[in-house]
PDB file of C-alpha atoms and ligand atoms in Angstrom:
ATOM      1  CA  UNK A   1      16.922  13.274  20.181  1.00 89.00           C
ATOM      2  CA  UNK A   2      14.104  12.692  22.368  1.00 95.00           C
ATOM      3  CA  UNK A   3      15.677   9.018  23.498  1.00 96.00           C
ATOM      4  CA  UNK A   4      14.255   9.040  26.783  1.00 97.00           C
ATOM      5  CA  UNK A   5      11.148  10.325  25.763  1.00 97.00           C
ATOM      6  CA  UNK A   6      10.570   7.353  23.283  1.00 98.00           C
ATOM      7  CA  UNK A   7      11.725   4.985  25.765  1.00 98.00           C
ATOM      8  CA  UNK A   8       8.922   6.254  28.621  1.00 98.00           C
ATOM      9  CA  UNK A   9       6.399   6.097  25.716  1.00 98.00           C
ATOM     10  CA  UNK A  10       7.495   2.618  24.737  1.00 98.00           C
ATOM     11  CA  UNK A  11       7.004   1.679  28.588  1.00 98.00           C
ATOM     12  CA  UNK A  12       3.446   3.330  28.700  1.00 98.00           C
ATOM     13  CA  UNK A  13       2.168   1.328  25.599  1.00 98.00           C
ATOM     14  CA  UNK A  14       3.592  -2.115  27.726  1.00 98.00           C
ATOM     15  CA  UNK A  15       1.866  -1.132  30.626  1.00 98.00           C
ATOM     16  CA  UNK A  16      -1.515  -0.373  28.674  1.00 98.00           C
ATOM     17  CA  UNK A  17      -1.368  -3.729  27.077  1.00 97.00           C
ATOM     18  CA  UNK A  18       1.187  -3.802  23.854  1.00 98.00           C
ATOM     19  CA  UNK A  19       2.739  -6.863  23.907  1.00 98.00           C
ATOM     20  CA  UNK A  20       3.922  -7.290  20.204  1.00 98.00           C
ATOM     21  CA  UNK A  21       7.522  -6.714  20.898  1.00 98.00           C
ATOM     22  CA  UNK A  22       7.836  -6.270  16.360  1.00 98.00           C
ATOM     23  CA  UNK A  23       5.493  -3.426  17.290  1.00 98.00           C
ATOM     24  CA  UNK A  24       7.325  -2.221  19.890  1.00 98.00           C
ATOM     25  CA  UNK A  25      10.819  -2.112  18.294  1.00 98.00           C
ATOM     26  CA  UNK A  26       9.482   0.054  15.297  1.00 98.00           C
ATOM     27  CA  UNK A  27       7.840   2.299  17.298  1.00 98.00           C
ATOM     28  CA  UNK A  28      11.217   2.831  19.236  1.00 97.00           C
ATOM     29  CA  UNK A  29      13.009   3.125  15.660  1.00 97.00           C
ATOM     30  CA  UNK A  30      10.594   5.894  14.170  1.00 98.00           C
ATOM     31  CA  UNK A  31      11.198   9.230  15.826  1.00 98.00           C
ATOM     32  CA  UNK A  32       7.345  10.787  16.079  1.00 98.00           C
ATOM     33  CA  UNK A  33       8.894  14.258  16.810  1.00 98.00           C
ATOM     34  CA  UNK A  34       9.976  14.404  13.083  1.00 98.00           C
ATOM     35  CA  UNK A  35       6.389  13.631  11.991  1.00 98.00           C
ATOM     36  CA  UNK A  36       4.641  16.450  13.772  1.00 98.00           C
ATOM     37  CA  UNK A  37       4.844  20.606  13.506  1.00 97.00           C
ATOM     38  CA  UNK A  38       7.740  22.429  15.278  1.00 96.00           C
ATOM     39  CA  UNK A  39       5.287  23.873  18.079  1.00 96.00           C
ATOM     40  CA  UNK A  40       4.032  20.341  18.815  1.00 96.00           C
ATOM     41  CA  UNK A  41       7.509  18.827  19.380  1.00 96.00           C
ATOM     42  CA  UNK A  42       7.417  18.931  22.773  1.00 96.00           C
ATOM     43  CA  UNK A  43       4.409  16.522  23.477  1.00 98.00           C
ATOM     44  CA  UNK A  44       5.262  14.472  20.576  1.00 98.00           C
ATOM     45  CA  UNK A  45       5.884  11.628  22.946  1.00 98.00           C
ATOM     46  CA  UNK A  46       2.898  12.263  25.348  1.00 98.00           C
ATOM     47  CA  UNK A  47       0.558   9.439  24.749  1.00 98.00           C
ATOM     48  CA  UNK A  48      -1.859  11.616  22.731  1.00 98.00           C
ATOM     49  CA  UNK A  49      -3.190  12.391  19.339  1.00 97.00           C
ATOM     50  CA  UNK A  50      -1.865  15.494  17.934  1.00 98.00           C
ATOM     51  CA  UNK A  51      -2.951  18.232  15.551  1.00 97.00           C
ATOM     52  CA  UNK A  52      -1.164  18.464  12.441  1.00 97.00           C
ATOM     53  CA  UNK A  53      -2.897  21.274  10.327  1.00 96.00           C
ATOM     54  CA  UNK A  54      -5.896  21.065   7.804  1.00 96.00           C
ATOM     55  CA  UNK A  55      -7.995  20.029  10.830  1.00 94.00           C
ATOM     56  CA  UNK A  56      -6.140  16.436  11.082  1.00 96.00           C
ATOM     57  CA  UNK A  57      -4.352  14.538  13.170  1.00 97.00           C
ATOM     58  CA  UNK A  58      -1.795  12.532  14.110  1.00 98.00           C
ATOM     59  CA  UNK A  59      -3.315   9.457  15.833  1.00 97.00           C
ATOM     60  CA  UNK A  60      -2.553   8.886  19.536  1.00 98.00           C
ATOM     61  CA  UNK A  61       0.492   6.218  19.845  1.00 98.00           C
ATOM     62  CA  UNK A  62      -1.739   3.986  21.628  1.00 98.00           C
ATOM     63  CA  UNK A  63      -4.240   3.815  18.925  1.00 98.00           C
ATOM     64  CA  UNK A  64      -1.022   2.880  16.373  1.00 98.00           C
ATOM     65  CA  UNK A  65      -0.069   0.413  18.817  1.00 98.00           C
ATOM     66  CA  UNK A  66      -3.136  -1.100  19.099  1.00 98.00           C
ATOM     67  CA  UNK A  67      -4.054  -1.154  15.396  1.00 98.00           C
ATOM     68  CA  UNK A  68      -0.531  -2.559  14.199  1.00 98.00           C
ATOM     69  CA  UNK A  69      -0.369  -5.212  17.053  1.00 98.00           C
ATOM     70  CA  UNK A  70      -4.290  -5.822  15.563  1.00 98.00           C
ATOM     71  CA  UNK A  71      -3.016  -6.073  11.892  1.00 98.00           C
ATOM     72  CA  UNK A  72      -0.519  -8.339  12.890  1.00 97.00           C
ATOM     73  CA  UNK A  73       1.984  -7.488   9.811  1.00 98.00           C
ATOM     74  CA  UNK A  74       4.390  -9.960   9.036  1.00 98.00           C
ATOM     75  CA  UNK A  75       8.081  -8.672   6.558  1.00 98.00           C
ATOM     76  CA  UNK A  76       7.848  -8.522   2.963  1.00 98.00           C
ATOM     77  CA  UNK A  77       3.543  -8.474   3.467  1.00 98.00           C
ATOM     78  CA  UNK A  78       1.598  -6.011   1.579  1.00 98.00           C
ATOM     79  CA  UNK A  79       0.053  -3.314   3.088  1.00 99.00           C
ATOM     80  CA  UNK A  80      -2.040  -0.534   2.185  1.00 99.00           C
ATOM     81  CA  UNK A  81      -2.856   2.198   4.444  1.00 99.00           C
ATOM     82  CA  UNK A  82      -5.896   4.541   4.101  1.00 98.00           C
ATOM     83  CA  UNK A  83      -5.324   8.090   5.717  1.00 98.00           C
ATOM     84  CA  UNK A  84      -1.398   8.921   5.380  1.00 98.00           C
ATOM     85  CA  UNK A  85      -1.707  11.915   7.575  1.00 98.00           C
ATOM     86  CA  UNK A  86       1.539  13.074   9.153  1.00 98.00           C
ATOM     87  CA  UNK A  87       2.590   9.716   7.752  1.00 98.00           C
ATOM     88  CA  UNK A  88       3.814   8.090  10.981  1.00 98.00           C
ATOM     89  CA  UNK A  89       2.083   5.167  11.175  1.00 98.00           C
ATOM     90  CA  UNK A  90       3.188   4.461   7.678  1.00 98.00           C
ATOM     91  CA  UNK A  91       6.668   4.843   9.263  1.00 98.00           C
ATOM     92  CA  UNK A  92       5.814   2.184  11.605  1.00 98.00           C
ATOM     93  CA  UNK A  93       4.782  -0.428   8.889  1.00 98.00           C
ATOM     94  CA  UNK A  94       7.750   0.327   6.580  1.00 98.00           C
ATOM     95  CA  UNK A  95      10.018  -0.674   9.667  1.00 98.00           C
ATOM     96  CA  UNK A  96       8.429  -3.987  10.131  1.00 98.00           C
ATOM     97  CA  UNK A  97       9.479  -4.889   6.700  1.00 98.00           C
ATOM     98  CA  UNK A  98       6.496  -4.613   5.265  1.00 98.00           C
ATOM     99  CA  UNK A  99       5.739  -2.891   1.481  1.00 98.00           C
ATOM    100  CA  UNK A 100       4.122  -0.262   2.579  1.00 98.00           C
ATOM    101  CA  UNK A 101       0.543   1.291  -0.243  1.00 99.00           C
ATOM    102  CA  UNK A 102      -0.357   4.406   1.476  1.00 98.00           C
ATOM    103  CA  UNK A 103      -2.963   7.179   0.146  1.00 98.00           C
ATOM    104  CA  UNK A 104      -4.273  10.664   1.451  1.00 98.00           C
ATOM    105  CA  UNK A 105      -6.910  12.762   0.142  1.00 98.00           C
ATOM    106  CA  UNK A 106      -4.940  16.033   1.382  1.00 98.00           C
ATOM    107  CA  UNK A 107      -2.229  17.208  -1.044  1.00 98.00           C
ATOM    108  CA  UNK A 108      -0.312  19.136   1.644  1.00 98.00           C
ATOM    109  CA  UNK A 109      -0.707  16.359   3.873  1.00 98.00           C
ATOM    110  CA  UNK A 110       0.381  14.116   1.064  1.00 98.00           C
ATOM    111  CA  UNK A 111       3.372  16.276  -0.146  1.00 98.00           C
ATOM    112  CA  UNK A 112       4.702  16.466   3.216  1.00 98.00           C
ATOM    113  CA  UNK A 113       4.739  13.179   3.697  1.00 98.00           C
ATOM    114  CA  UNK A 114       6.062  12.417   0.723  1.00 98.00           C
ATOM    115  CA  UNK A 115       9.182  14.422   1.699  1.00 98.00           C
ATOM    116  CA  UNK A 116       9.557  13.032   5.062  1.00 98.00           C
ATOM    117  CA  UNK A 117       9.647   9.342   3.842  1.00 98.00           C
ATOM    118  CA  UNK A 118      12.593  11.020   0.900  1.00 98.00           C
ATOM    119  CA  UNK A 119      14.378  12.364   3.840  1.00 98.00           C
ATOM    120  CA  UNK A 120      14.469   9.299   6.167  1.00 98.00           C
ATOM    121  CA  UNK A 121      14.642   6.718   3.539  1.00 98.00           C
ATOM    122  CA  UNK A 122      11.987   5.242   3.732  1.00 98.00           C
ATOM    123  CA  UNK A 123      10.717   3.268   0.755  1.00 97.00           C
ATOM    124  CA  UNK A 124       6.525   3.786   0.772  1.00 98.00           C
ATOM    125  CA  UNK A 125       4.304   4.097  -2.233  1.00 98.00           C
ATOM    126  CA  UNK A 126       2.479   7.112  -1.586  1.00 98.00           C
ATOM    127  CA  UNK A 127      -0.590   8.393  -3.201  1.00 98.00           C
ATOM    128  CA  UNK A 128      -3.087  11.915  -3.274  1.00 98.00           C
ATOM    129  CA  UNK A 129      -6.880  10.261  -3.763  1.00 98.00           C
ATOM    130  CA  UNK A 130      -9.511   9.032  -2.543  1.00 98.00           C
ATOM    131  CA  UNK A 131      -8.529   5.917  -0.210  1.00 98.00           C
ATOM    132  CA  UNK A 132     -12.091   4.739   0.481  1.00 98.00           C
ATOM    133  CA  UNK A 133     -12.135   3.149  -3.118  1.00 98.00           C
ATOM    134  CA  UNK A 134      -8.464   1.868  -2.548  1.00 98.00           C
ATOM    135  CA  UNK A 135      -5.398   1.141  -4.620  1.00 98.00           C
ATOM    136  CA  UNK A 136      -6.912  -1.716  -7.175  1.00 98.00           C
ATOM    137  CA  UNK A 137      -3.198  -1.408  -9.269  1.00 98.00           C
ATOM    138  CA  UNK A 138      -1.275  -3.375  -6.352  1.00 98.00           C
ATOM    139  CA  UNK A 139      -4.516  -5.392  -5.327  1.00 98.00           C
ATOM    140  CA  UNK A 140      -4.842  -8.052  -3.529  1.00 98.00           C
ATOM    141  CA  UNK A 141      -3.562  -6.781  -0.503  1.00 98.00           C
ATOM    142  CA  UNK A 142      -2.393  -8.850   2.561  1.00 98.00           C
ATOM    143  CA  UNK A 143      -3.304  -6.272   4.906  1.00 98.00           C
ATOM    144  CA  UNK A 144      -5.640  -2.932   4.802  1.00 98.00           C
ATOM    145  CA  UNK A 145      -5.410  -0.457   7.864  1.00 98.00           C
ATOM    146  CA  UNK A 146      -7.690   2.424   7.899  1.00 98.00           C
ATOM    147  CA  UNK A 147      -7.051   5.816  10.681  1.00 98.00           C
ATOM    148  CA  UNK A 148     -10.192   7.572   9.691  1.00 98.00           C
ATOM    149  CA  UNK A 149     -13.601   6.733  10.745  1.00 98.00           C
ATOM    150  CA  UNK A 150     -15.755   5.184   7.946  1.00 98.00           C
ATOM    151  CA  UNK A 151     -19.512   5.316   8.123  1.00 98.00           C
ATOM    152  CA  UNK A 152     -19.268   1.467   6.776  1.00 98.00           C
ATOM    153  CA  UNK A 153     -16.569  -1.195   5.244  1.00 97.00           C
ATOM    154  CA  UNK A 154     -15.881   0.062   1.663  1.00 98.00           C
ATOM    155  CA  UNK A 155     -16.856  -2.394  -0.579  1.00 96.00           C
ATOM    156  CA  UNK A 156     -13.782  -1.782  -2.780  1.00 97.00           C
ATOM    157  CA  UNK A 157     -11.664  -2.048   0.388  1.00 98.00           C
ATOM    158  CA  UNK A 158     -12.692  -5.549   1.044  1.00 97.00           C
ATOM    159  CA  UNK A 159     -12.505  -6.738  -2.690  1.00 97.00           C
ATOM    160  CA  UNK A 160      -8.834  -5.467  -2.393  1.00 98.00           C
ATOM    161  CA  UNK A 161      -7.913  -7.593   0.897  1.00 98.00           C
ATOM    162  CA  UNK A 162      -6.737 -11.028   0.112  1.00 98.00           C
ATOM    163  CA  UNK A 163      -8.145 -14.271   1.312  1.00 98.00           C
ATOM    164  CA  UNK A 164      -6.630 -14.497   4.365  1.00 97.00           C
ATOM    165  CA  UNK A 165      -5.796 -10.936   5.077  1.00 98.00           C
ATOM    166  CA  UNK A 166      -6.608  -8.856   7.425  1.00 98.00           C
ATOM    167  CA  UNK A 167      -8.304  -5.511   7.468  1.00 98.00           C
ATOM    168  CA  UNK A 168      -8.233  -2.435  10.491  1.00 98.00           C
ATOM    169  CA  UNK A 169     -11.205   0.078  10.244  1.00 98.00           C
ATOM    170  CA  UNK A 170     -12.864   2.376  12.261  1.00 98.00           C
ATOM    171  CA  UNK A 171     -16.662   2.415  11.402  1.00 98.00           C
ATOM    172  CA  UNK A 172     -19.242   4.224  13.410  1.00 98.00           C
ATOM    173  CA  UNK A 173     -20.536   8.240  13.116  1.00 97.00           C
ATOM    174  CA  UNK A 174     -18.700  11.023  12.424  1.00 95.00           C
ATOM    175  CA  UNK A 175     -17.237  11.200  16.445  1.00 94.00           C
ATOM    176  CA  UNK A 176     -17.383   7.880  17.821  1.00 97.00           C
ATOM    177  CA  UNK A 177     -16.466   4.676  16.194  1.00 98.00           C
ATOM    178  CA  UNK A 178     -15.844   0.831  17.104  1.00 98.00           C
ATOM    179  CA  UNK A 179     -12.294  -1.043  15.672  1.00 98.00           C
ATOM    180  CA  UNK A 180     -13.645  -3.496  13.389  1.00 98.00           C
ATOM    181  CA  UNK A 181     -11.074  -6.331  12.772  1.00 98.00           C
ATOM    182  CA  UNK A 182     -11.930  -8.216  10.012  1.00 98.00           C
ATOM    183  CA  UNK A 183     -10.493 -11.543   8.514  1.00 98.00           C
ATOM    184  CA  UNK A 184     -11.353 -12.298   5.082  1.00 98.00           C
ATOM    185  CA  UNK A 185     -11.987 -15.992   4.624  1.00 97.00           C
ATOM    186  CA  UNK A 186     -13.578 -16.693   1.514  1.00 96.00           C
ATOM    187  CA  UNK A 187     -14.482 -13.948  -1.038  1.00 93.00           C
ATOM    188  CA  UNK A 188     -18.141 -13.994   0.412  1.00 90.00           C
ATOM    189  CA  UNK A 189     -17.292 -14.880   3.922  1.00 94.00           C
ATOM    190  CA  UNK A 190     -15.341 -12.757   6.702  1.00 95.00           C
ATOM    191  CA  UNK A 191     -14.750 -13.370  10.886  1.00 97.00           C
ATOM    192  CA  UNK A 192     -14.913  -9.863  12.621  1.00 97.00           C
ATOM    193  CA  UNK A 193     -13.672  -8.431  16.114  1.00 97.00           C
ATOM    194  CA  UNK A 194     -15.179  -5.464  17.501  1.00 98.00           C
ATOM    195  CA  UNK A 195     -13.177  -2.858  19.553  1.00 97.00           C
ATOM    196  CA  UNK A 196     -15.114  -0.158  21.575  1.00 96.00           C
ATOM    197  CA  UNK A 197     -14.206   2.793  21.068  1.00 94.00           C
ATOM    198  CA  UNK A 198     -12.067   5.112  18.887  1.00 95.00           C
ATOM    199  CA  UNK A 199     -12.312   8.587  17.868  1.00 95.00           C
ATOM    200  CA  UNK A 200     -10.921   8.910  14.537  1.00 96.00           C
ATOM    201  CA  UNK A 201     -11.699  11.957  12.037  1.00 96.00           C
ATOM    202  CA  UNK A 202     -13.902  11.174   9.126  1.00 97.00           C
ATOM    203  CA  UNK A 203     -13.117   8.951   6.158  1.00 98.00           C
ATOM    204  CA  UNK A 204     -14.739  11.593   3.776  1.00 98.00           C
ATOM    205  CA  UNK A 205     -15.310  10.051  -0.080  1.00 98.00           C
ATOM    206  CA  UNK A 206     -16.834   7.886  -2.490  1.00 97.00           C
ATOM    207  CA  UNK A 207     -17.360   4.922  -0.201  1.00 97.00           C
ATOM    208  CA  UNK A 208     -16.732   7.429   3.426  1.00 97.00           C
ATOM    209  CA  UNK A 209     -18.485  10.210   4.728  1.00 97.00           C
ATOM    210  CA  UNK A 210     -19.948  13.544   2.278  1.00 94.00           C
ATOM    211  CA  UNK A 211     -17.715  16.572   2.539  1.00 87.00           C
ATOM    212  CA  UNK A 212     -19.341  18.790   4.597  1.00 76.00           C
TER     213      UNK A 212
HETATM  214  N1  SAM B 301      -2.193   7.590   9.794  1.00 63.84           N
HETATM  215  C1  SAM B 301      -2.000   8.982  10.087  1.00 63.84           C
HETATM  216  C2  SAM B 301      -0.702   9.273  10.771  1.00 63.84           C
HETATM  217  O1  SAM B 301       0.050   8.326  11.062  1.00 63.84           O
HETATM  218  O2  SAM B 301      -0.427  10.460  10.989  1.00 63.84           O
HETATM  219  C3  SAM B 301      -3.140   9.608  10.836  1.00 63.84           C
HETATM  220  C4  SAM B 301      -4.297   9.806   9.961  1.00 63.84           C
HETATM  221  S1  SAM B 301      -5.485  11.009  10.392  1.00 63.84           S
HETATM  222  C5  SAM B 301      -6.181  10.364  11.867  1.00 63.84           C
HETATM  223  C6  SAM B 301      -6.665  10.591   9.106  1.00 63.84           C
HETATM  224  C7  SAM B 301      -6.225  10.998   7.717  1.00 63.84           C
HETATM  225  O3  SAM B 301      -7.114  10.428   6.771  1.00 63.84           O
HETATM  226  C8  SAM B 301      -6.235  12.500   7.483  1.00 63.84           C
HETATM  227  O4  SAM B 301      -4.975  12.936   7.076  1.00 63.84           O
HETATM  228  C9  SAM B 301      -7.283  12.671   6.368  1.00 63.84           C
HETATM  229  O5  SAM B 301      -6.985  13.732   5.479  1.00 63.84           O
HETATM  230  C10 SAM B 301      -7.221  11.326   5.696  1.00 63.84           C
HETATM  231  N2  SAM B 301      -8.401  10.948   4.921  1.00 63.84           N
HETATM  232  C11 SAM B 301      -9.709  11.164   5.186  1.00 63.84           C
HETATM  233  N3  SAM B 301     -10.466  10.640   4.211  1.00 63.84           N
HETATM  234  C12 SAM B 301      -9.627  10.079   3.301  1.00 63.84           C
HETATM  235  C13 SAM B 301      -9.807   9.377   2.076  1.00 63.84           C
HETATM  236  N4  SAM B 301     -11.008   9.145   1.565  1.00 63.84           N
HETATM  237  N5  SAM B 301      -8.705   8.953   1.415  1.00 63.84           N
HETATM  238  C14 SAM B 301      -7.463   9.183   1.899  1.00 63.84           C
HETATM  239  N6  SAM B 301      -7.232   9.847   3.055  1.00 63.84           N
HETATM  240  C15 SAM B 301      -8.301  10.271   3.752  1.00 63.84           C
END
């Protein structure tokens, strides 16, 4: 279903600057319509972030694009997500062969997720907490991507990332935020790119943003 949709999506991202063709064949494998609400189906391949309850969202394909071809994830890499949501973009990493650590602080967000990656297979360690302190079990981690805005880079969050690895974040106010893209040399010492601007919703936890 929705073939031709995909495929015009697909075509968009190339023309708006994709060019990780990895990227580009997962993101033609995972079907976004199955990832967001029935009355949403019909703009689930309109280049655009969509709602998907609990005041959430699903982040705009561009912005998964952009952050994936950013992480640069290579097969059999470790990943760990921060911000499941609808649980696409965790999708997205499990088809590039990567082992996919992904956590939400939502439990219906989490749960359906959870059910979505039973139903199409897919094999993603999924967790309900608080991401902004990560997943210290399957530390280190060769690659940490964050979809919610952080007011800062969690401390635990870079103690998790391997030497070497690379880490996606977010980090501004609660609206407006700049891509941080951060390469961890050393355990003291990282390189960081700076992407103006995204507008993800709030990292909210221990290391994120106070519930309000
Ligand atoms: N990656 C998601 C997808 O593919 O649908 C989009 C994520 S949405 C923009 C951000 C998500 O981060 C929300 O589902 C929100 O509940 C979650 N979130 C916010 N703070 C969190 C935290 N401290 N730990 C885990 N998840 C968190």
């Amino acid at each position: 279903m929705y073939e031709t949709e995909r495929k015009d999506l697909i075509d968009q991202l190339k023309r708006k600057g994709i060019s990780n063709q990895n990227v580009l064949d997962a993101m033609i494998k995972v079907e976004r319509h199955l990832f967001v609400p029935d009355i949403m189906k019909q703009h689930a391949y309109d280049d655009v972030a969509l709602p998907i309850g609990y005041g959430q969202t699903i982040s705009q394909p561009y912005t998964v694009a952009f952050m994936t071809q950013s992480l640069d994830p290579q097969p059999g890499q470790k990943i760990l997500e921060i911000g499941t949501g609808s649980g696409y973009q965790a999708a997205i990493l499990c088809k590039l062969g990567t082992r996919v650590f992904t956590i939400e602080r939502n439990d219906k967000l989490y749960n359906s997720a959870f059910k979505i990656f039973d139903e199409l297979g897919l094999r993603i360690a999924a967790r309900c907490s608080d991401g902004s302190i990560g997943w210290d079990e399957f530390a280190p981690y060769d690659g940490i991507i964050v979809t919610a805005g952080s007011p800062g880079i969690p401390k635990n969050l870079m103690k998790q990332l391997a030497i070497g690895g690379k880490m996606v974040i977010p980090v501004g106010d609660r609206s407006i935020q700049i891509l941080k893209i951060i390469t961890k040399t050393s355990d003291e010492e990282f390189n960081t790119n700076e992407i103006p601007y995204f507008a993800f919703v709030p990292l909210v936890g221990r290391e994120g943003w106070k519930e309000k």
